[in-house]
């Protein structure tokens, strides 16, 4: 405002001076000139002078503003070249000071926003560690500058029980736990960093995954020492708002240049090793190897082949009889799946079911098993040769599907098969961990005639008090329990105790994988009710099973 007032005052003074000069010039001309023509010329000259002075007074501020706006335009266009730091031009500050101040504030805010966006794009907002993008950039630079023959180590860290914390305490507490984990990893990096060497990297990749890159570890022993340090650091309980949290971590280790010279190759190798550590139970580390790479390649190949195996009709059912140790009669059979692989031939469940569980393909396989069991029992009923119950396994992943029980009932109802002719086998761990709603559905199936069995008993961590309340009819001892009962007194004591426990809760006892007559005799003496295993019959395809149960040639080749 002051600047505008000064400009106006300057123009007024200039115009007044022009008027006074014109008056003086005109007066002098009229006093000294006597001829009319001379007076006219003098008047024209005075008028022209006044017009010139007035034009200059009017045009001077306009040309100053034009130059200021031109300078401001040039400054704004400089942004295209990346100039976000230069101040507004001085002429803009003189002519339009408020505009200059606003422009300077605008560029300051833009610079601040860019810096914040850069921080958000390069750092994890929860732990303030570098994120995946930032880590990859720094890691590639670090690997590219490594000396020839220098041994580096990439550690891939995955928390073992972090999801439980999120589910039980909420995501806010989960984020606080992640911050505590990040701090412990920083301590490992700080204490293990080599003096005068490039500082190791630590980053949060996503979720509960972290990674550390040590550019120079000297040897394999040092790399494994670092992995153990990480496992021990995360394995110590975390105190969080009155809760003592024991999560643990699985760590995969990859070495450069042995396992790769690019960050992609190293992360892939360390990820494969990490999953091996997690499959071993977690809370440990694993070093990548070519054997692991081959195993991983086979796993991926199996996943791909399993995707279309159901549609291609490559699965088969093998039936293994179950016999009463008291009467010797067939009490039922278990349906066991086989994969008729187009290249490998018939494959046992152990070679593909764990992979199907991990990938979720087990849902489609489970649907196929239910449909096959229903069709098989229906065909037996149509021929008038109604047989004992047929058992099949239910995957924990199937129980996660909200429509599982409704689809099971619909499947057997559509085939005209009563539930009294089927037995559902649930793993020990699944039965112990399933919700009250799932237990109610299982109890309803049992009330409608289905037999419920607890499979693989002895491999998990059973809640004995809950075992008493589970809606089950039979408990199947895991093969690992009875493997040594012929030669080991402790094994016999354990099996005897388990049988008494199972019978104490009112359930039948079934022993699987019984391979010798001696094992069968010991189990009979202990009070075991039913057995299945090679000592009596191998798994057989339907034709062989029907012949076997009809008392035909029991020496037929099985499908195992």
Coordinates of C-alpha atoms in Angstrom, one line a residue:
X1 CA 0.0 0.0 0.0
X2 CA 2.8 2.4 0.9
X3 CA 4.6 1.5 -2.3
X4 CA 1.4 2.4 -4.4
X5 CA 0.9 5.7 -2.6
X6 CA 4.5 6.7 -3.2
X7 CA 4.1 5.9 -6.9
X8 CA 0.9 8.1 -7.1
X9 CA 2.6 11.0 -5.3
X10 CA 5.5 10.8 -7.6
X11 CA 3.2 11.0 -10.6
X12 CA 1.4 14.0 -9.2
X13 CA 4.6 15.9 -8.5
X14 CA 5.9 15.1 -12.0
X15 CA 2.6 16.3 -13.6
X16 CA 2.6 19.5 -11.5
X17 CA 6.2 20.2 -12.5
X18 CA 5.2 19.7 -16.1
X19 CA 2.3 22.1 -15.7
X20 CA 4.4 24.8 -14.1
X21 CA 7.1 24.5 -16.7
X22 CA 4.5 24.8 -19.5
X23 CA 3.0 27.9 -17.8
X24 CA 6.4 29.6 -17.5
X25 CA 7.3 28.7 -21.1
X26 CA 4.0 30.0 -22.4
X27 CA 4.1 33.2 -20.3
X28 CA 7.6 34.0 -21.5
X29 CA 6.6 33.3 -25.1
X30 CA 3.6 35.6 -25.0
X31 CA 5.6 38.4 -23.3
X32 CA 8.5 38.2 -25.7
X33 CA 6.9 37.3 -29.0
X34 CA 4.8 39.9 -30.8
X35 CA 3.8 38.1 -33.9
X36 CA 0.8 35.8 -33.9
X37 CA 2.5 33.0 -35.8
X38 CA 5.4 32.9 -33.3
X39 CA 2.9 32.7 -30.4
X40 CA 1.0 29.8 -32.1
X41 CA 4.2 27.9 -32.6
X42 CA 5.3 28.5 -29.0
X43 CA 1.8 27.4 -27.7
X44 CA 2.1 24.1 -29.7
X45 CA 5.5 23.5 -28.4
X46 CA 4.4 24.0 -24.8
X47 CA 1.3 21.7 -25.3
X48 CA 3.5 19.0 -26.8
X49 CA 5.8 19.2 -23.9
X50 CA 3.0 18.9 -21.4
X51 CA 1.6 15.8 -23.3
X52 CA 5.0 14.2 -23.3
X53 CA 5.5 14.8 -19.5
X54 CA 1.9 13.4 -18.8
X55 CA 2.6 10.3 -21.0
X56 CA 5.8 9.6 -19.1
X57 CA 4.0 10.0 -15.8
X58 CA 1.3 7.6 -16.8
X59 CA 3.4 5.0 -18.5
X60 CA 6.3 4.8 -16.0
X61 CA 4.4 2.6 -13.5
X62 CA 2.9 0.4 -16.2
X63 CA 6.3 -0.5 -17.7
X64 CA 7.7 -1.2 -14.2
X65 CA 4.9 -3.7 -13.5
X66 CA 5.4 -5.3 -16.9
X67 CA 9.0 -5.9 -16.3
X68 CA 8.2 -7.3 -12.8
X69 CA 5.6 -9.7 -14.2
X70 CA 8.0 -10.8 -17.0
X71 CA 10.7 -11.5 -14.4
X72 CA 8.1 -13.5 -12.3
X73 CA 7.1 -15.5 -15.4
X74 CA 10.8 -16.4 -16.1
X75 CA 11.1 -17.5 -12.4
X76 CA 8.1 -19.8 -12.6
X77 CA 9.3 -21.3 -15.9
X78 CA 12.6 -22.1 -14.2
X79 CA 10.6 -24.8 -12.2
X80 CA 10.7 -26.9 -15.4
X81 CA 14.5 -27.1 -14.9
X82 CA 14.1 -28.2 -11.3
X83 CA 14.7 -24.8 -9.7
X84 CA 12.6 -24.8 -6.5
X85 CA 15.1 -22.8 -4.3
X86 CA 15.6 -19.4 -6.0
X87 CA 13.8 -16.5 -4.4
X88 CA 11.4 -14.1 -6.3
X89 CA 13.3 -11.6 -8.6
X90 CA 14.3 -8.3 -6.9
X91 CA 12.1 -6.3 -9.3
X92 CA 9.1 -8.2 -8.1
X93 CA 10.0 -7.4 -4.6
X94 CA 10.2 -3.7 -5.4
X95 CA 7.0 -3.4 -7.5
X96 CA 4.9 -6.1 -5.9
X97 CA 6.3 -7.0 -2.5
X98 CA 3.3 -9.0 -1.3
X99 CA 3.3 -11.0 -4.5
X100 CA 7.0 -11.7 -4.0
X101 CA 6.5 -12.9 -0.4
X102 CA 3.6 -15.1 -1.5
X103 CA 5.7 -16.7 -4.3
X104 CA 8.6 -17.4 -1.8
X105 CA 6.1 -19.0 0.7
X106 CA 4.6 -21.1 -2.1
X107 CA 8.0 -22.5 -3.1
X108 CA 8.9 -23.2 0.5
X109 CA 5.7 -25.2 0.9
X110 CA 6.3 -27.1 -2.3
X111 CA 9.9 -28.0 -1.2
X112 CA 8.5 -29.2 2.2
X113 CA 5.8 -31.3 0.6
X114 CA 8.3 -32.9 -1.8
X115 CA 10.6 -33.7 1.1
X116 CA 7.7 -35.2 3.1
X117 CA 6.7 -37.3 0.0
X118 CA 10.2 -38.4 -0.4
X119 CA 10.4 -39.5 3.2
X120 CA 7.1 -41.4 2.9
X121 CA 8.2 -43.0 -0.3
X122 CA 11.5 -44.1 1.0
X123 CA 10.9 -44.9 4.7
X124 CA 8.5 -47.0 6.6
X125 CA 6.1 -44.8 8.5
X126 CA 5.7 -47.2 11.5
X127 CA 9.4 -48.1 12.2
X128 CA 11.2 -45.3 10.4
X129 CA 13.4 -47.9 8.8
X130 CA 14.1 -47.7 5.0
X131 CA 11.3 -49.4 3.1
X132 CA 11.6 -51.9 0.3
X133 CA 12.3 -49.3 -2.5
X134 CA 14.9 -47.5 -0.4
X135 CA 16.6 -50.8 0.6
X136 CA 16.8 -52.0 -2.9
X137 CA 18.4 -48.8 -4.2
X138 CA 21.0 -48.8 -1.4
X139 CA 21.6 -52.5 -1.6
X140 CA 22.2 -52.4 -5.4
X141 CA 24.7 -49.5 -4.9
X142 CA 26.4 -51.4 -2.0
X143 CA 26.7 -54.7 -4.0
X144 CA 27.9 -52.8 -7.1
X145 CA 30.8 -51.3 -5.1
X146 CA 31.8 -54.5 -3.3
X147 CA 35.4 -55.6 -3.8
X148 CA 36.1 -58.8 -5.8
X149 CA 35.9 -61.8 -3.5
X150 CA 34.2 -59.9 -0.7
X151 CA 31.6 -62.1 1.1
X152 CA 28.4 -60.4 2.0
X153 CA 25.2 -61.8 3.7
X154 CA 21.6 -61.0 3.3
X155 CA 19.3 -62.0 6.1
X156 CA 15.5 -62.3 5.5
X157 CA 13.6 -62.1 8.8
X158 CA 10.0 -63.2 9.2
X159 CA 8.2 -62.9 12.6
X160 CA 6.7 -66.2 13.7
X161 CA 3.6 -65.4 15.7
X162 CA 3.0 -61.7 14.8
X163 CA -0.5 -62.4 13.4
X164 CA -1.6 -63.6 16.8
X165 CA -0.6 -60.3 18.4
X166 CA -2.6 -58.3 15.8
X167 CA -5.6 -60.6 16.3
X168 CA -5.6 -60.5 20.1
X169 CA -4.3 -57.0 20.9
X170 CA -5.2 -55.0 17.8
X171 CA -3.2 -53.4 15.0
X172 CA -2.1 -50.4 17.2
X173 CA -0.3 -52.7 19.6
X174 CA 1.0 -54.7 16.6
X175 CA 2.6 -51.5 15.2
X176 CA 4.2 -50.8 18.6
X177 CA 5.6 -54.3 18.6
X178 CA 7.1 -53.7 15.1
X179 CA 8.8 -50.6 16.4
X180 CA 10.4 -52.7 19.3
X181 CA 11.5 -55.3 16.8
X182 CA 13.1 -52.7 14.6
X183 CA 15.0 -51.3 17.5
X184 CA 16.4 -54.7 18.4
X185 CA 17.5 -55.1 14.8
X186 CA 19.2 -51.7 14.9
X187 CA 21.1 -52.9 18.0
X188 CA 22.3 -56.0 16.2
X189 CA 23.4 -53.9 13.2
X190 CA 25.2 -51.4 15.5
X191 CA 27.0 -54.0 17.5
X192 CA 28.0 -56.2 14.6
X193 CA 29.1 -53.4 12.2
X194 CA 32.8 -53.6 11.3
X195 CA 34.8 -50.4 12.1
X196 CA 35.8 -48.3 9.1
X197 CA 33.5 -50.4 6.8
X198 CA 30.3 -49.4 5.1
X199 CA 27.4 -49.6 7.5
X200 CA 25.1 -52.6 7.1
X201 CA 21.5 -52.0 6.0
X202 CA 18.3 -52.8 7.9
X203 CA 14.9 -52.3 6.5
X204 CA 11.2 -53.3 6.8
X205 CA 10.0 -54.8 3.6
X206 CA 6.3 -55.3 4.4
X207 CA 4.0 -56.6 7.2
X208 CA 6.2 -58.6 9.6
X209 CA 9.1 -59.0 7.2
X210 CA 12.5 -57.4 7.7
X211 CA 15.8 -57.7 6.0
X212 CA 19.5 -56.9 6.8
X213 CA 22.4 -56.7 4.4
X214 CA 26.0 -57.0 5.7
X215 CA 28.3 -56.1 2.9
X216 CA 31.3 -57.8 4.4
X217 CA 31.0 -60.8 6.8
X218 CA 34.4 -62.4 6.3
X219 CA 33.1 -66.0 6.2
X220 CA 30.1 -68.3 6.4
X221 CA 30.6 -68.8 10.2
X222 CA 30.2 -65.1 10.7
X223 CA 27.0 -65.0 8.6
X224 CA 25.5 -67.8 10.6
X225 CA 26.5 -66.0 13.8
X226 CA 24.7 -62.9 12.7
X227 CA 21.6 -65.0 11.9
X228 CA 21.7 -66.5 15.4
X229 CA 22.0 -63.0 16.9
X230 CA 18.9 -62.0 15.1
X231 CA 17.0 -65.1 16.2
X232 CA 18.1 -64.6 19.9
X233 CA 17.3 -60.9 19.8
X234 CA 13.7 -61.4 18.5
X235 CA 13.3 -64.5 20.7
X236 CA 13.5 -62.6 23.9
X237 CA 10.0 -61.7 25.2
X238 CA 8.6 -58.2 24.5
X239 CA 6.9 -56.3 27.3
X240 CA 4.0 -54.4 25.8
X241 CA 1.4 -52.7 28.0
X242 CA 1.4 -55.4 30.6
X243 CA 1.7 -58.2 28.2
X244 CA 4.7 -60.5 27.8
X245 CA 4.8 -61.4 24.1
X246 CA 6.9 -64.3 22.8
X247 CA 6.9 -64.2 19.0
X248 CA 10.3 -65.4 17.7
X249 CA 11.6 -65.1 14.2
X250 CA 12.6 -67.3 11.2
X251 CA 15.7 -66.2 9.4
X252 CA 16.9 -67.1 5.9
X253 CA 20.5 -66.4 5.0
X254 CA 21.9 -65.9 1.5
X255 CA 25.5 -65.1 0.6
X256 CA 27.0 -63.0 -2.1
X257 CA 28.4 -63.8 -4.6
X258 CA 27.8 -67.5 -4.0
X259 CA 24.0 -67.2 -4.1
X260 CA 23.7 -64.2 -6.3
X261 CA 25.2 -60.8 -7.1
X262 CA 21.9 -58.9 -7.5
X263 CA 19.5 -58.0 -4.8
X264 CA 16.7 -59.9 -6.6
X265 CA 18.7 -63.1 -6.6
X266 CA 19.8 -62.7 -3.0
X267 CA 16.3 -61.9 -1.7
X268 CA 14.8 -64.9 -3.5
X269 CA 17.5 -67.2 -2.1
X270 CA 17.1 -65.8 1.5
X271 CA 13.3 -66.1 1.2
X272 CA 13.5 -69.8 0.3
X273 CA 15.8 -70.4 3.2
X274 CA 13.5 -68.5 5.5
X275 CA 10.6 -70.7 4.6
X276 CA 12.6 -73.8 5.4
X277 CA 13.4 -72.4 8.8
X278 CA 9.7 -71.6 9.4
X279 CA 8.7 -75.1 8.3
X280 CA 11.1 -76.5 10.9
X281 CA 9.1 -74.9 13.6
X282 CA 10.4 -71.3 13.5
X283 CA 12.7 -69.6 16.0
X284 CA 15.8 -70.6 14.0
X285 CA 17.8 -69.8 10.9
X286 CA 18.6 -71.6 7.7
X287 CA 21.4 -71.1 5.1
X288 CA 20.4 -71.2 1.5
X289 CA 21.8 -74.2 -0.5
X290 CA 21.4 -75.7 -4.0
X291 CA 19.4 -78.5 -2.4
X292 CA 16.9 -76.0 -1.1
X293 CA 16.8 -74.3 -4.6
X294 CA 16.0 -77.7 -6.2
X295 CA 13.4 -78.5 -3.6
X296 CA 11.8 -75.0 -4.1
X297 CA 11.7 -75.6 -7.9
X298 CA 9.9 -78.9 -7.4
X299 CA 7.5 -77.2 -5.0
X300 CA 6.6 -74.5 -7.6
X301 CA 6.3 -77.2 -10.3
X302 CA 4.0 -79.2 -8.0
X303 CA 1.9 -76.1 -7.3
X304 CA 1.4 -75.4 -11.0
X305 CA 0.5 -79.0 -11.8
X306 CA -1.9 -79.2 -8.8
X307 CA -3.9 -76.2 -10.1
X308 CA -5.3 -78.2 -13.0
X309 CA -5.0 -81.8 -11.6
X310 CA -8.6 -81.8 -10.5
X311 CA -10.0 -80.7 -13.8
X312 CA -7.7 -83.2 -15.6
X313 CA -9.1 -86.1 -13.4
X314 CA -5.7 -87.1 -12.1
X315 CA -6.7 -88.0 -8.6
X316 CA -7.7 -91.4 -7.4
X317 CA -9.0 -92.9 -4.1
X318 CA -7.3 -95.8 -2.4
X319 CA -9.2 -97.6 0.4
X320 CA -7.4 -99.1 3.4
X321 CA -9.5 -101.5 5.6
X322 CA -9.8 -101.0 9.3
X323 CA -10.1 -104.2 11.4
X324 CA -11.4 -104.9 14.9
X325 CA -8.7 -106.4 17.1
X326 CA -11.4 -108.1 19.1
X327 CA -13.4 -109.9 16.4
X328 CA -11.1 -109.6 13.3
X329 CA -14.1 -108.1 11.4
X330 CA -13.8 -105.1 9.0
X331 CA -15.2 -102.1 10.8
X332 CA -14.7 -99.7 8.0
X333 CA -12.1 -98.2 5.7
X334 CA -10.2 -95.0 5.2
X335 CA -10.2 -93.2 1.8
X336 CA -6.7 -92.1 0.9
X337 CA -6.0 -89.8 -2.0
X338 CA -3.4 -90.6 -4.7
X339 CA -2.2 -88.4 -7.5
X340 CA -1.8 -90.2 -10.8
X341 CA 0.8 -87.7 -12.0
X342 CA 1.3 -87.8 -15.8
X343 CA 5.1 -88.0 -15.5
X344 CA 5.9 -89.3 -12.1
X345 CA 3.1 -91.9 -11.8
X346 CA 1.1 -92.5 -8.7
X347 CA 2.2 -90.1 -5.9
X348 CA 1.4 -90.5 -2.2
X349 CA -0.3 -87.7 -0.3
X350 CA 2.8 -86.7 1.6
X351 CA 4.4 -85.5 -1.7
X352 CA 1.6 -83.0 -2.5
X353 CA -0.9 -82.5 0.3
X354 CA 1.3 -80.1 2.4
X355 CA 1.8 -78.0 -0.7
X356 CA -1.9 -78.0 -1.5
X357 CA -2.5 -76.9 2.1
X358 CA -0.1 -73.9 1.7
X359 CA -1.5 -72.7 -1.6
X360 CA -5.2 -73.2 -0.8
X361 CA -5.7 -75.8 -3.6
X362 CA -6.7 -78.2 -0.8
X363 CA -10.2 -76.8 -0.9
X364 CA -10.8 -78.0 -4.5
X365 CA -9.1 -81.4 -3.7
X366 CA -11.3 -81.7 -0.6
X367 CA -14.4 -81.1 -2.6
X368 CA -13.3 -83.8 -5.1
X369 CA -12.7 -86.3 -2.2
X370 CA -16.2 -85.6 -0.8
X371 CA -17.9 -86.1 -4.1
X372 CA -15.9 -89.3 -4.8
X373 CA -16.7 -90.8 -1.4
X374 CA -20.4 -89.9 -1.8
X375 CA -20.5 -91.5 -5.3
X376 CA -18.6 -94.6 -4.1
X377 CA -20.9 -95.3 -1.2
X378 CA -24.0 -94.6 -3.4
X379 CA -22.8 -97.1 -6.0
X380 CA -22.3 -99.7 -3.2
X381 CA -25.8 -99.1 -1.9
X382 CA -27.3 -99.4 -5.4
X383 CA -25.7 -102.9 -5.8
X384 CA -27.2 -104.0 -2.4
X385 CA -23.7 -104.5 -0.9
X386 CA -23.9 -101.9 1.8
X387 CA -20.6 -101.7 3.5
X388 CA -19.3 -100.3 6.8
X389 CA -18.5 -96.6 7.2
X390 CA -16.0 -94.9 4.9
X391 CA -13.6 -92.3 6.5
X392 CA -12.0 -89.4 4.8
X393 CA -9.8 -86.5 6.0
X394 CA -11.0 -82.9 6.4
X395 CA -8.3 -80.3 6.0
X396 CA -8.0 -77.3 8.5
X397 CA -8.2 -75.1 5.4
X398 CA -11.6 -76.5 4.5
X399 CA -12.9 -75.6 8.0
X400 CA -12.0 -72.0 7.3
X401 CA -14.6 -71.9 4.6
X402 CA -17.9 -70.6 5.9
X403 CA -20.0 -72.8 3.6
X404 CA -18.1 -76.1 4.2
X405 CA -20.6 -77.9 6.4
X406 CA -23.5 -76.9 4.3
X407 CA -21.8 -78.1 1.1
X408 CA -20.8 -81.4 2.8
X409 CA -24.5 -82.0 3.8
X410 CA -25.6 -81.1 0.3
X411 CA -23.0 -83.4 -1.3
X412 CA -24.1 -86.5 0.5
X413 CA -27.7 -85.6 0.5
X414 CA -27.8 -85.3 -3.2
X415 CA -26.1 -88.7 -3.6
X416 CA -28.7 -90.3 -1.2
X417 CA -25.9 -91.3 1.3
X418 CA -26.9 -91.1 5.0
X419 CA -24.3 -89.5 7.2
X420 CA -24.2 -92.7 9.3
X421 CA -22.1 -94.2 6.5
X422 CA -19.3 -91.6 6.7
X423 CA -16.5 -90.8 9.2
X424 CA -14.9 -87.4 9.2
X425 CA -11.3 -87.3 10.4
X426 CA -10.0 -84.0 11.8
X427 CA -6.4 -83.4 12.8
X428 CA -5.6 -83.0 16.4
X429 CA -4.3 -79.5 16.0
X430 CA -7.4 -78.4 14.0
X431 CA -9.8 -79.9 16.5
X432 CA -8.0 -78.1 19.4
X433 CA -8.0 -74.7 17.7
X434 CA -11.3 -74.6 15.9
X435 CA -14.0 -72.1 17.1
X436 CA -17.1 -72.8 19.2
X437 CA -19.2 -72.4 16.1
X438 CA -17.2 -75.0 14.2
X439 CA -17.4 -77.4 17.1
X440 CA -21.2 -76.9 17.1
X441 CA -21.4 -77.8 13.4
X442 CA -19.3 -80.9 14.0
X443 CA -21.5 -81.9 16.9
X444 CA -24.6 -81.5 14.7
X445 CA -23.1 -83.8 12.1
X446 CA -22.4 -86.4 14.8
X447 CA -25.9 -86.0 16.1
X448 CA -27.2 -86.8 12.6
X449 CA -25.2 -90.1 12.5
X450 CA -21.7 -89.2 11.2
X451 CA -18.7 -90.7 13.1
X452 CA -16.1 -88.1 14.1
X453 CA -12.5 -89.1 14.5
X454 CA -9.5 -87.2 15.9
X455 CA -6.5 -88.0 13.6
X456 CA -2.8 -87.9 14.2
X457 CA -3.2 -87.9 18.0
X458 CA 0.1 -87.4 19.8
X459 CA 1.7 -85.0 17.4
X460 CA 0.2 -81.7 18.6
X461 CA -0.3 -80.0 22.0
X462 CA -3.6 -81.3 23.2
X463 CA -5.7 -79.6 25.8
X464 CA -6.6 -82.7 27.8
X465 CA -9.5 -80.9 29.5
X466 CA -10.9 -79.9 26.1
X467 CA -10.5 -83.5 24.8
X468 CA -13.1 -84.5 27.2
X469 CA -15.7 -82.1 25.7
X470 CA -14.9 -82.6 22.0
X471 CA -17.7 -84.2 20.0
X472 CA -15.6 -87.2 18.9
X473 CA -16.1 -91.0 18.7
X474 CA -12.7 -92.3 17.8
X475 CA -9.1 -91.3 18.4
X476 CA -6.4 -92.4 15.9
X477 CA -3.0 -92.8 17.3
X478 CA -0.2 -91.2 15.2
X479 CA 2.2 -93.8 13.7
X480 CA 5.1 -92.2 15.6
X481 CA 3.6 -93.4 18.9
X482 CA 3.5 -97.1 18.1
X483 CA 6.6 -97.3 15.9
X484 CA 8.9 -98.6 18.7
X485 CA 6.5 -100.4 21.0
X486 CA 8.1 -103.8 20.1
X487 CA 11.6 -102.8 21.3
X488 CA 11.2 -99.8 23.7
X489 CA 9.7 -100.0 27.2
X490 CA 9.1 -96.3 27.3
X491 CA 7.2 -96.4 24.0
X492 CA 4.9 -99.1 25.4
X493 CA 4.3 -97.1 28.6
X494 CA 3.4 -94.0 26.7
X495 CA 1.0 -95.9 24.3
X496 CA -0.6 -97.7 27.2
X497 CA -1.2 -94.4 29.0
X498 CA -2.6 -92.8 25.9
X499 CA -5.0 -95.7 25.3
X500 CA -6.3 -95.4 28.9
X501 CA -6.7 -91.7 28.5
X502 CA -8.7 -92.1 25.3
X503 CA -10.9 -94.8 26.7
X504 CA -11.4 -92.7 29.8
X505 CA -13.1 -90.0 27.7
X506 CA -15.4 -92.6 26.1
X507 CA -13.7 -92.9 22.7
X508 CA -12.5 -95.9 20.6
X509 CA -8.8 -96.2 19.9
X510 CA -7.6 -96.8 16.4
X511 CA -3.9 -97.5 15.6
X512 CA -2.5 -96.5 12.2
X513 CA 0.4 -97.9 10.3
X514 CA 0.6 -101.2 12.1
X515 CA 3.2 -103.2 10.2
X516 CA 3.9 -106.3 12.2
X517 CA 1.9 -109.0 13.9
X518 CA 3.9 -108.3 17.1
X519 CA 2.7 -104.7 17.1
X520 CA -0.9 -105.8 16.6
X521 CA -0.6 -108.3 19.5
X522 CA 0.8 -105.7 21.9
X523 CA -1.9 -103.2 20.9
X524 CA -4.6 -105.9 21.5
X525 CA -3.2 -106.6 24.9
X526 CA -3.2 -102.9 25.7
X527 CA -6.9 -102.6 24.8
X528 CA -6.7 -100.9 21.4
X529 CA -10.0 -101.4 19.5
X530 CA -9.1 -101.1 15.8
X531 CA -6.0 -101.2 13.6
X532 CA -5.2 -100.4 10.0
X533 CA -1.9 -101.0 8.4
X534 CA 0.2 -103.2 6.1
X535 CA 0.1 -106.1 8.5
X536 CA -3.5 -106.7 7.4
X537 CA -4.0 -104.8 4.1
X538 CA -2.4 -102.1 2.0
X539 CA -4.5 -99.3 0.6
X540 CA -6.3 -100.7 -2.5
X541 CA -8.3 -99.2 -5.3
X542 CA -12.0 -100.0 -5.4
X543 CA -12.0 -103.2 -7.4
X544 CA -9.3 -104.7 -5.2
X545 CA -11.0 -103.5 -2.0
X546 CA -14.3 -105.1 -3.0
X547 CA -12.6 -108.3 -3.8
X548 CA -10.6 -108.2 -0.5
X549 CA -13.6 -107.5 1.6
X550 CA -15.5 -110.3 -0.1
X551 CA -12.8 -112.8 1.0
X552 CA -11.2 -113.0 -2.4
X553 CA -7.5 -113.1 -3.1
X554 CA -5.9 -111.0 -0.3
X555 CA -2.6 -111.1 -2.0
X556 CA -3.6 -108.7 -4.7
X557 CA -1.1 -105.9 -5.2
X558 CA -2.1 -102.7 -3.4
X559 CA -2.1 -99.1 -4.4
X560 CA 0.3 -97.9 -1.7

